[in-house]
Tab-separated table of C-alpha atoms and ligand atoms in Angstrom:
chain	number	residue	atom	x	y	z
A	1	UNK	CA	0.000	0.000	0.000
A	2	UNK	CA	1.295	3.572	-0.938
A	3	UNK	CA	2.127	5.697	2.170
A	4	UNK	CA	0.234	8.572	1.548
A	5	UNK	CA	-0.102	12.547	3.793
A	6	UNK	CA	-2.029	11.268	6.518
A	7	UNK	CA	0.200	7.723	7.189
A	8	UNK	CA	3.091	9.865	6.908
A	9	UNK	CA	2.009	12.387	9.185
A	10	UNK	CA	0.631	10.082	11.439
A	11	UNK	CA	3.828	8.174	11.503
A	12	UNK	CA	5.770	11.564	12.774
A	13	UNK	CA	3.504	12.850	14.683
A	14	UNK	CA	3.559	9.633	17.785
A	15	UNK	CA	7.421	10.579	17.353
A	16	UNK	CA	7.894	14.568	16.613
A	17	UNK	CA	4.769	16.381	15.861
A	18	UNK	CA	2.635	16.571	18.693
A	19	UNK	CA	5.277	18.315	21.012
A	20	UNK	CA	5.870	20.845	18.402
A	21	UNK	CA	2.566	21.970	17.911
A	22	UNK	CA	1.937	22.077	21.524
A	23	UNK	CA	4.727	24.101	21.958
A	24	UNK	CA	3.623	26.497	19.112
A	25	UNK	CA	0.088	26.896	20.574
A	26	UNK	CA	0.921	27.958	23.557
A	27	UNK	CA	2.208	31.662	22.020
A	28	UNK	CA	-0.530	32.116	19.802
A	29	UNK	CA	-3.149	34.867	19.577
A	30	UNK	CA	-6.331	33.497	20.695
A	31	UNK	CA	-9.437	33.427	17.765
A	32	UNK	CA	-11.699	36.841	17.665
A	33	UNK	CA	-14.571	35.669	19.621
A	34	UNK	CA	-17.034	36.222	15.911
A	35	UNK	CA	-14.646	34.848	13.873
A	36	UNK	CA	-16.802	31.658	13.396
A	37	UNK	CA	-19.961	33.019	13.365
A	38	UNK	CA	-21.346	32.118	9.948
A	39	UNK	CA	-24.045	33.851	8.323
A	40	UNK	CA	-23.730	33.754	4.721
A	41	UNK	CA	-24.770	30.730	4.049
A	42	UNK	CA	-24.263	30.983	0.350
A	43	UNK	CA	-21.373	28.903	-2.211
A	44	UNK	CA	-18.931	31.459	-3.440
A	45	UNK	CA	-16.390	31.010	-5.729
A	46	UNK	CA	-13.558	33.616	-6.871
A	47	UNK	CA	-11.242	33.561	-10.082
A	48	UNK	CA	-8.494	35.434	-11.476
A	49	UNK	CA	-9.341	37.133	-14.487
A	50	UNK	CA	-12.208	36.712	-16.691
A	51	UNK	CA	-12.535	32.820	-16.143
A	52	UNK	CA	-16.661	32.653	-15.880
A	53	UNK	CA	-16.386	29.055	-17.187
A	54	UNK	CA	-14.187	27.937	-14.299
A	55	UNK	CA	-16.314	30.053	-12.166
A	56	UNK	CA	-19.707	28.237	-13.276
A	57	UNK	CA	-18.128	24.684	-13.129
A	58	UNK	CA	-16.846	24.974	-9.925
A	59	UNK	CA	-20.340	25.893	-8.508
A	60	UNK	CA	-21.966	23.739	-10.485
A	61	UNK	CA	-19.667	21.122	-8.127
A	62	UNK	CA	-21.163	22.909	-5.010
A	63	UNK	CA	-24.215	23.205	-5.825
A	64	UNK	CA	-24.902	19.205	-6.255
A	65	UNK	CA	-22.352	18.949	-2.863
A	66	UNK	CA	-21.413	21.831	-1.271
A	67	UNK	CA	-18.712	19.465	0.414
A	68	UNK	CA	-17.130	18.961	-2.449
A	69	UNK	CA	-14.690	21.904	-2.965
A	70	UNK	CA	-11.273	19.873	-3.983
A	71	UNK	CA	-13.498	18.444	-6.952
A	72	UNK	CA	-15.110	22.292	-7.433
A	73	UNK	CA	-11.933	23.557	-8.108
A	74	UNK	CA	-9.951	20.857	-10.159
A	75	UNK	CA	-12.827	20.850	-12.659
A	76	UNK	CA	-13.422	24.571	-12.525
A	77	UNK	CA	-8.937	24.984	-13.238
A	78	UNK	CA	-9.639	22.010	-15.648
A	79	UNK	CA	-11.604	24.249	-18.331
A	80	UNK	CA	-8.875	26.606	-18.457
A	81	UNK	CA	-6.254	24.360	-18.538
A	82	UNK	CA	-7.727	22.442	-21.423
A	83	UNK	CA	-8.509	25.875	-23.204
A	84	UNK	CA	-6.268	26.196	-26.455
A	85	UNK	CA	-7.152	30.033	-26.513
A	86	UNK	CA	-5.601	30.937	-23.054
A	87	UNK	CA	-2.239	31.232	-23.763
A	88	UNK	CA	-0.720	31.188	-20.055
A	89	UNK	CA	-2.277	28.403	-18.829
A	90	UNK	CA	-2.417	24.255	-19.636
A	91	UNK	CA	-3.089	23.621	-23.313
A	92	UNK	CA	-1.658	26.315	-25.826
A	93	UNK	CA	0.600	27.725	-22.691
A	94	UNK	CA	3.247	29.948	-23.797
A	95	UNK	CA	6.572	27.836	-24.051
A	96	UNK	CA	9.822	28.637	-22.200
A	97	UNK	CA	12.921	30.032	-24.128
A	98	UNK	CA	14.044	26.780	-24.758
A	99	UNK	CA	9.807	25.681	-26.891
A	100	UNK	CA	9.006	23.412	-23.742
A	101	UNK	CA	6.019	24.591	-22.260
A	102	UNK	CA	6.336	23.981	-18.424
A	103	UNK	CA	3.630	24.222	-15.932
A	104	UNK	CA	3.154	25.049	-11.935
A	105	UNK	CA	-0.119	24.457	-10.365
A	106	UNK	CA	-0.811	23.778	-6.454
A	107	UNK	CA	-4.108	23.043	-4.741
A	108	UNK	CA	-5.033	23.066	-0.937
A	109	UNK	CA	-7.520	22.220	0.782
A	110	UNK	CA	-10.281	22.883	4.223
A	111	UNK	CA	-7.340	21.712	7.057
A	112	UNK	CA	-4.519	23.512	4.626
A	113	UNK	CA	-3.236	20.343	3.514
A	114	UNK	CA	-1.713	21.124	-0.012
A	115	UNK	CA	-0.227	19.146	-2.950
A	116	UNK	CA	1.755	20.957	-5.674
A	117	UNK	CA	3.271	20.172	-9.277
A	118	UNK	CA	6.273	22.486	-10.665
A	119	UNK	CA	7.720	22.422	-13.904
A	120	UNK	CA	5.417	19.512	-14.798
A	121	UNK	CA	5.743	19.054	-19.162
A	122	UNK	CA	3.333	17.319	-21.063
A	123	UNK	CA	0.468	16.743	-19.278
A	124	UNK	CA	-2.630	18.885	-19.156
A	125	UNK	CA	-4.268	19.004	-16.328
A	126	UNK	CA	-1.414	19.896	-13.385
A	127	UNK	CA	-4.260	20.728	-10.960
A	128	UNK	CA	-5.223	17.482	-11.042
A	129	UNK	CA	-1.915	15.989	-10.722
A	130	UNK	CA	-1.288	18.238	-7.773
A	131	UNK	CA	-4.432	17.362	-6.116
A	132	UNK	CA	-3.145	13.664	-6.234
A	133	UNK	CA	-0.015	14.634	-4.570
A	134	UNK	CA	-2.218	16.195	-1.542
A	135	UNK	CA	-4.080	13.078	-1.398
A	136	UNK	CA	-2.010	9.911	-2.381
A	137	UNK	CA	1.551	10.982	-1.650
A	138	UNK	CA	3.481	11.591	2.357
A	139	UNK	CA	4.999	14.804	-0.084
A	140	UNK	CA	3.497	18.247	-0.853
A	141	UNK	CA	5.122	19.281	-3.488
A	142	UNK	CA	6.452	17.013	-6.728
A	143	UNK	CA	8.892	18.574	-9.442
A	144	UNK	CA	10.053	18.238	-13.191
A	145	UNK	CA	10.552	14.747	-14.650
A	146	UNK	CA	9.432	13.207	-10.728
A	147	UNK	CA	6.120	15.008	-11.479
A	148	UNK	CA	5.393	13.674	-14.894
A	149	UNK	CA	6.660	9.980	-14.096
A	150	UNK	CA	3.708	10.281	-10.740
A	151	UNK	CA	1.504	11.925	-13.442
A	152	UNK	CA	1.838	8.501	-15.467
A	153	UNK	CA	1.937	6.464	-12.747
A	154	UNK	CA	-1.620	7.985	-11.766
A	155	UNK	CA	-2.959	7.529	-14.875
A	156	UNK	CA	-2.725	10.914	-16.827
A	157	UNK	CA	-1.573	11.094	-20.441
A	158	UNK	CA	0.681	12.438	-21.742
A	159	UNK	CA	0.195	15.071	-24.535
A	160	UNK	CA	1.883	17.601	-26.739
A	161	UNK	CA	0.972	21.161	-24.582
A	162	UNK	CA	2.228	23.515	-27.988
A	163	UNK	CA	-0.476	24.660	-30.334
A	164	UNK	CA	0.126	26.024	-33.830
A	165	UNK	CA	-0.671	29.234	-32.666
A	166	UNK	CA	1.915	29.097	-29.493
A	167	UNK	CA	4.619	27.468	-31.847
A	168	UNK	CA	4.097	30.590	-34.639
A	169	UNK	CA	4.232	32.885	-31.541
A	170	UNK	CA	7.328	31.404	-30.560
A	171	UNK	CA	8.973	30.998	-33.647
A	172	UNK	CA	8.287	34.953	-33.973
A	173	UNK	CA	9.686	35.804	-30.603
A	174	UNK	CA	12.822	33.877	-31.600
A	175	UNK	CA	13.676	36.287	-34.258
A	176	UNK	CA	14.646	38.462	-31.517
A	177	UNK	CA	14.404	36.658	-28.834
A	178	UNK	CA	14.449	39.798	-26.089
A	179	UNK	CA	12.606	39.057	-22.758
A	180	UNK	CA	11.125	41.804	-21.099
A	181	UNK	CA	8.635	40.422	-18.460
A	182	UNK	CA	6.120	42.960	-19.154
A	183	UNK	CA	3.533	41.278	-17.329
A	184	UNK	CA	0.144	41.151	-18.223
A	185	UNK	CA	-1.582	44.634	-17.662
A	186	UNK	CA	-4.587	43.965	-19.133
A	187	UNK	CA	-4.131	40.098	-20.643
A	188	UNK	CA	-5.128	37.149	-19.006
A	189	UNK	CA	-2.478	35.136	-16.849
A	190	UNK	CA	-2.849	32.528	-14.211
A	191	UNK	CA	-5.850	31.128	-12.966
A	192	UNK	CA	-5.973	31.011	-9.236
A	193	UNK	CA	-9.493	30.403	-7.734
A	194	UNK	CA	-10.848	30.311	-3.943
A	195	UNK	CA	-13.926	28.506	-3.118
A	196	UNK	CA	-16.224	28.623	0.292
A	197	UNK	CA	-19.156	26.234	1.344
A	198	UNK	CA	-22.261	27.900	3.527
A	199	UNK	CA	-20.929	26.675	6.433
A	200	UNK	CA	-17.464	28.499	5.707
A	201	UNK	CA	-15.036	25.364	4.401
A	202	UNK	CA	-12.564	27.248	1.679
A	203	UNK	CA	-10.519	25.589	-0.390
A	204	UNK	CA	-8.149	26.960	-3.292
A	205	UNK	CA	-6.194	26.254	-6.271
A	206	UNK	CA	-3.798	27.958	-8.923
A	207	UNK	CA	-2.445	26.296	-12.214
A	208	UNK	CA	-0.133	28.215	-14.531
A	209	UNK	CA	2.567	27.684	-17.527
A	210	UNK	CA	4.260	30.718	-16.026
A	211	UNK	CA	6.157	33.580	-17.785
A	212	UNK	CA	6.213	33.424	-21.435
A	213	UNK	CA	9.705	32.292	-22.515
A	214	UNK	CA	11.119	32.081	-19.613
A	215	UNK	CA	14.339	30.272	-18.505
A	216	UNK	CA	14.543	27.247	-18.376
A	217	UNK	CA	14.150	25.175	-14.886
A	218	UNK	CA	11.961	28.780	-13.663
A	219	UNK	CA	9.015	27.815	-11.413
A	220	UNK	CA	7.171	30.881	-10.292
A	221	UNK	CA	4.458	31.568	-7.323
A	222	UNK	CA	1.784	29.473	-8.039
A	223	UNK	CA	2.670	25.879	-6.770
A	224	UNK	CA	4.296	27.550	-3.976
A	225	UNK	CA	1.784	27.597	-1.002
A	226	UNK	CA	2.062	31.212	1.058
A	227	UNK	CA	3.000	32.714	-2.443
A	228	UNK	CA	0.448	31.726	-5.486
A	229	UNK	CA	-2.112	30.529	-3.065
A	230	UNK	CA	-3.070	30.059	0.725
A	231	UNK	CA	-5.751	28.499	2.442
A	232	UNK	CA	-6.202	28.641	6.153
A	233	UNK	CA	-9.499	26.817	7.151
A	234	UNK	CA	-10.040	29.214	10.580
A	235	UNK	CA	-9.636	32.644	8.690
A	236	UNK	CA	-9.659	32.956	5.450
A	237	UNK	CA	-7.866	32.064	1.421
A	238	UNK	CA	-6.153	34.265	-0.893
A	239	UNK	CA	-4.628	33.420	-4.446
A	240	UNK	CA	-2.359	35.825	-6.458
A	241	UNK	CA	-2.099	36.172	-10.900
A	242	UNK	CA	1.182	38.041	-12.107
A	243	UNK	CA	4.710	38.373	-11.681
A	244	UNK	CA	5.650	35.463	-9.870
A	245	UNK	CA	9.163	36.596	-8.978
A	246	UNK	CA	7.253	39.335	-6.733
A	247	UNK	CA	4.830	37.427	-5.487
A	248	UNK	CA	7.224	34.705	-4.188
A	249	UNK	CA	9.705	37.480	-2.582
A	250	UNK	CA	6.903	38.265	-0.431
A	251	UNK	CA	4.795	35.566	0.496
A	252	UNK	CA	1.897	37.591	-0.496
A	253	UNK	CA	-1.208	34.699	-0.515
A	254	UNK	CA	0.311	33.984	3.480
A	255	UNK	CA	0.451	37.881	4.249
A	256	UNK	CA	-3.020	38.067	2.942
A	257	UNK	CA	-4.422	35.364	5.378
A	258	UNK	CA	-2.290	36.176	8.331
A	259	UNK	CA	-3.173	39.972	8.324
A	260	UNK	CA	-7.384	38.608	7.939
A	261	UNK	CA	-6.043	36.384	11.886
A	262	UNK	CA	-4.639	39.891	13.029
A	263	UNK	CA	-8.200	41.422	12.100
A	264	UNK	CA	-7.633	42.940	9.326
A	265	UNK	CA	-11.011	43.484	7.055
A	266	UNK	CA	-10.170	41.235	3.361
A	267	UNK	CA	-9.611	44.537	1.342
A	268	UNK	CA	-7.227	46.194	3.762
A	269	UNK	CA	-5.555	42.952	3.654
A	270	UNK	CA	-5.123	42.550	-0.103
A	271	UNK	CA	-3.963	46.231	-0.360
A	272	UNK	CA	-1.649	45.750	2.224
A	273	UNK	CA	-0.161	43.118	0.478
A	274	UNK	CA	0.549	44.618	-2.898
A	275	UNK	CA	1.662	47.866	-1.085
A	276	UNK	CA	4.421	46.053	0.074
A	277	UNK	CA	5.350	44.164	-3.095
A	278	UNK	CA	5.038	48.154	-4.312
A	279	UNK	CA	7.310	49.600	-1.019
A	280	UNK	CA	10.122	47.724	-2.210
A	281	UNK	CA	9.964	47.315	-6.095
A	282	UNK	CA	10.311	49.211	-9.278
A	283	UNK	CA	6.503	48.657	-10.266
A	284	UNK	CA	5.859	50.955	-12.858
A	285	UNK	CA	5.422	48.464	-15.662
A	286	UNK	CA	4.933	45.196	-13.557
A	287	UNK	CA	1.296	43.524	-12.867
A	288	UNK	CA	0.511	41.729	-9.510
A	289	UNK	CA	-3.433	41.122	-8.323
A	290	UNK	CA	-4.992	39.309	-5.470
A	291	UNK	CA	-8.213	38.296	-4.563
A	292	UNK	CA	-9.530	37.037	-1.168
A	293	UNK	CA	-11.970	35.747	1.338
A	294	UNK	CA	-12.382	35.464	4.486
A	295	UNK	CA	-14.649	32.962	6.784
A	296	UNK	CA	-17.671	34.538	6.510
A	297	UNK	CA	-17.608	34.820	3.116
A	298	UNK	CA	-16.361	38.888	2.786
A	299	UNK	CA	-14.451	39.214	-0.519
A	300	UNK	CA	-11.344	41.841	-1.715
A	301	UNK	CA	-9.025	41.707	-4.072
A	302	UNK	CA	-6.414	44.654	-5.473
A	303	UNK	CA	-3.872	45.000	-7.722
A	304	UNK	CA	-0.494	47.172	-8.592
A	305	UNK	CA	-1.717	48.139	-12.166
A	306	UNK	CA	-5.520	48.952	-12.876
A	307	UNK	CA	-6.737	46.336	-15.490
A	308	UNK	CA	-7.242	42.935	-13.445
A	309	UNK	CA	-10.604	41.652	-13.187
A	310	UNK	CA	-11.831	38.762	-11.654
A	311	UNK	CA	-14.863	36.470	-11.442
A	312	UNK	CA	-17.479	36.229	-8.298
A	313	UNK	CA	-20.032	34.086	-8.053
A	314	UNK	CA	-22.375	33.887	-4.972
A	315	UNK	CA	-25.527	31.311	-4.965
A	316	UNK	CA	-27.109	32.368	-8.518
A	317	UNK	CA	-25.340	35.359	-9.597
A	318	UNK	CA	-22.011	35.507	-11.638
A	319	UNK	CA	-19.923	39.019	-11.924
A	320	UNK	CA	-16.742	40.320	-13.708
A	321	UNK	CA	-15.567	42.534	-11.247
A	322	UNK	CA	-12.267	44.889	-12.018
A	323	UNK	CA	-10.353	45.399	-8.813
A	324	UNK	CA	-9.263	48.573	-7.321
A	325	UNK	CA	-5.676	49.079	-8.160
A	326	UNK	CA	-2.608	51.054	-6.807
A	327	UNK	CA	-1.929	53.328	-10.045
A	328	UNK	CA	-5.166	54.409	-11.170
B	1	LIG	N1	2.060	34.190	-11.660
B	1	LIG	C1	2.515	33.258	-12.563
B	1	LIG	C2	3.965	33.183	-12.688
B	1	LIG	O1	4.666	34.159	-12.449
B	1	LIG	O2	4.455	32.154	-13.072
């Protein structure tokens, strides 16, 4: 029998784990008193960008078992992944320098157990693959060529991610080959999407084929839990779309979620966030958004540039929403 999270775990916790934590506990801040008082009792789910398809999958998920959020957001990630059109995601990515298209996705779930895939090639669907690592593996995060040989293992097949339109995009940018990671101001980029039950379980996932032509061997924010995406069952998930190299420098997802414990309302969190990617980086030309939720349900999200919109959907109604942004 495979050892999977919870063996492992289990295994090191009789022997490590347990005196750890208790040691932890004992400095912690104690819960708000309201902080688990739920009374929006509705599904909602939150995307990056304009991904309405993801949006109405994953609630379509939720709405036959609101239990279900893992499954509501691998299949709502799944449509974009498998879209040929959205060129920084799955299918039809953008290729690194070298014409490999590479891809990063993590997923994590109510208790903020997480499984992650980086520089995963040729398969389509890393969400799912990372969602197998959270729930068949002792590991959280799989790379490269280990990734794709568990991707087999598990089932997945294996497929040529380059379209015709990615290769003739490539095989223009090689003429002069410059990179200038002018990140997506107003284009689409990663999907990261947050999902909460009515009785406040969130879950979250991200999936990405990162910068376009990019070095080789780069993994960016979004498999990297705290960074691209954080869940933390008692107060709140955030995910982040954009310049990865930002994102990661400042563990923005985990800022997000620790400043919503400290009692900060979600928007003041989110802008706090990118005004400290923004404190200490030349931003004028570079794109990072968040969105968020907390417990209960209360959404934010911001951004450094204006231009990033993102997708809500509460019990029947579906929005594009563009977030508030730094530079106006
Ligand atoms: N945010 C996606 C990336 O930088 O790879």
């Amino acid at each position: 029998m495979p050892l999977t999270r919870r063996h492992f775990q289990k295994l090191l916790g009789s022997v490590i784990t347990i005196p750890l934590i208790k040691s932890c506990r004992a400095s912690e801040e104690k819960p708000q008193e309201d902080t688990h008082i739920i009374t929006n009792k509705n599904n909602i789910v939150l995307s990056t960008w304009n991904n309405q398809r993801a949006n109405l999958t994953a609630m379509g998920v939720l709405d036959t078992d609101n239990s279900d959020l893992l499954t509501a957001i691998e299949k709502g990630i799944n449509t974009v992944e498998a879209d040929p059109n959205d060129m920084s995601v799955g299918y039809g990515g953008r290729p690194d320098r070298d014409g490999n298209v590479t891809l990063d996705a993590c997923i994590m779930d109510k208790n903020g157990e997480a499984g992650s895939v980086t520089y995963l090639q040729n398969y389509m669907h890393p969400i799912s693959v990372a969602r197998k690592v959270l729930e068949s593996t002792p590991h959280v995060i799989l790379s490269g060529s280990g990734a794709a040989k568990f991707a087999s293992e598990q089932g997945y097949e294996s497929v040529d991610l380059l379209t015709d339109k990615s290769k003739a995009e490539y095989a223009e940018w090689l003429k002069k080959a410059e990179y200038s990671p002018k990140v997506n101001i107003e284009r689409h980029d990663t999907i990261g999407m947050i999902a909460r039950n009515g009785i406040g379980e969130m879950s979250g996932g991200c999936s990405t084929s990162g910068l376009a032509y990019k070095m080789a061997g780069r993994v960016g924010d979004s498999p990297i839990i705290g960074a691209g995406l954080y869940v933390d069952g008692e107060y709140g998930c955030a995910t982040a779309t954009g310049l990865g190299e930002l994102v990661l420098e400042n563990c923005t997802t985990f800022l997000i979620v620790e400043l919503l414990r400290h009692g900060y309302d979600v928007q003041s969190a989110c802008e706090e966030a990118i005004k400290r990617i923004i404190k200490k980086n030349n931003t004028k030309d570079i794109q990072v958004g968040v969105i968020a939720m907390d417990i209960k349900g209360n959404t934010g999200a911001y951004s450094i540039q204006k231009g990033f919109n993102y997708v809500k959907s509460e019990g029947k109604n579906t929005t594009l929403n563009e977030a508030n942004s730094y530079y106006r």
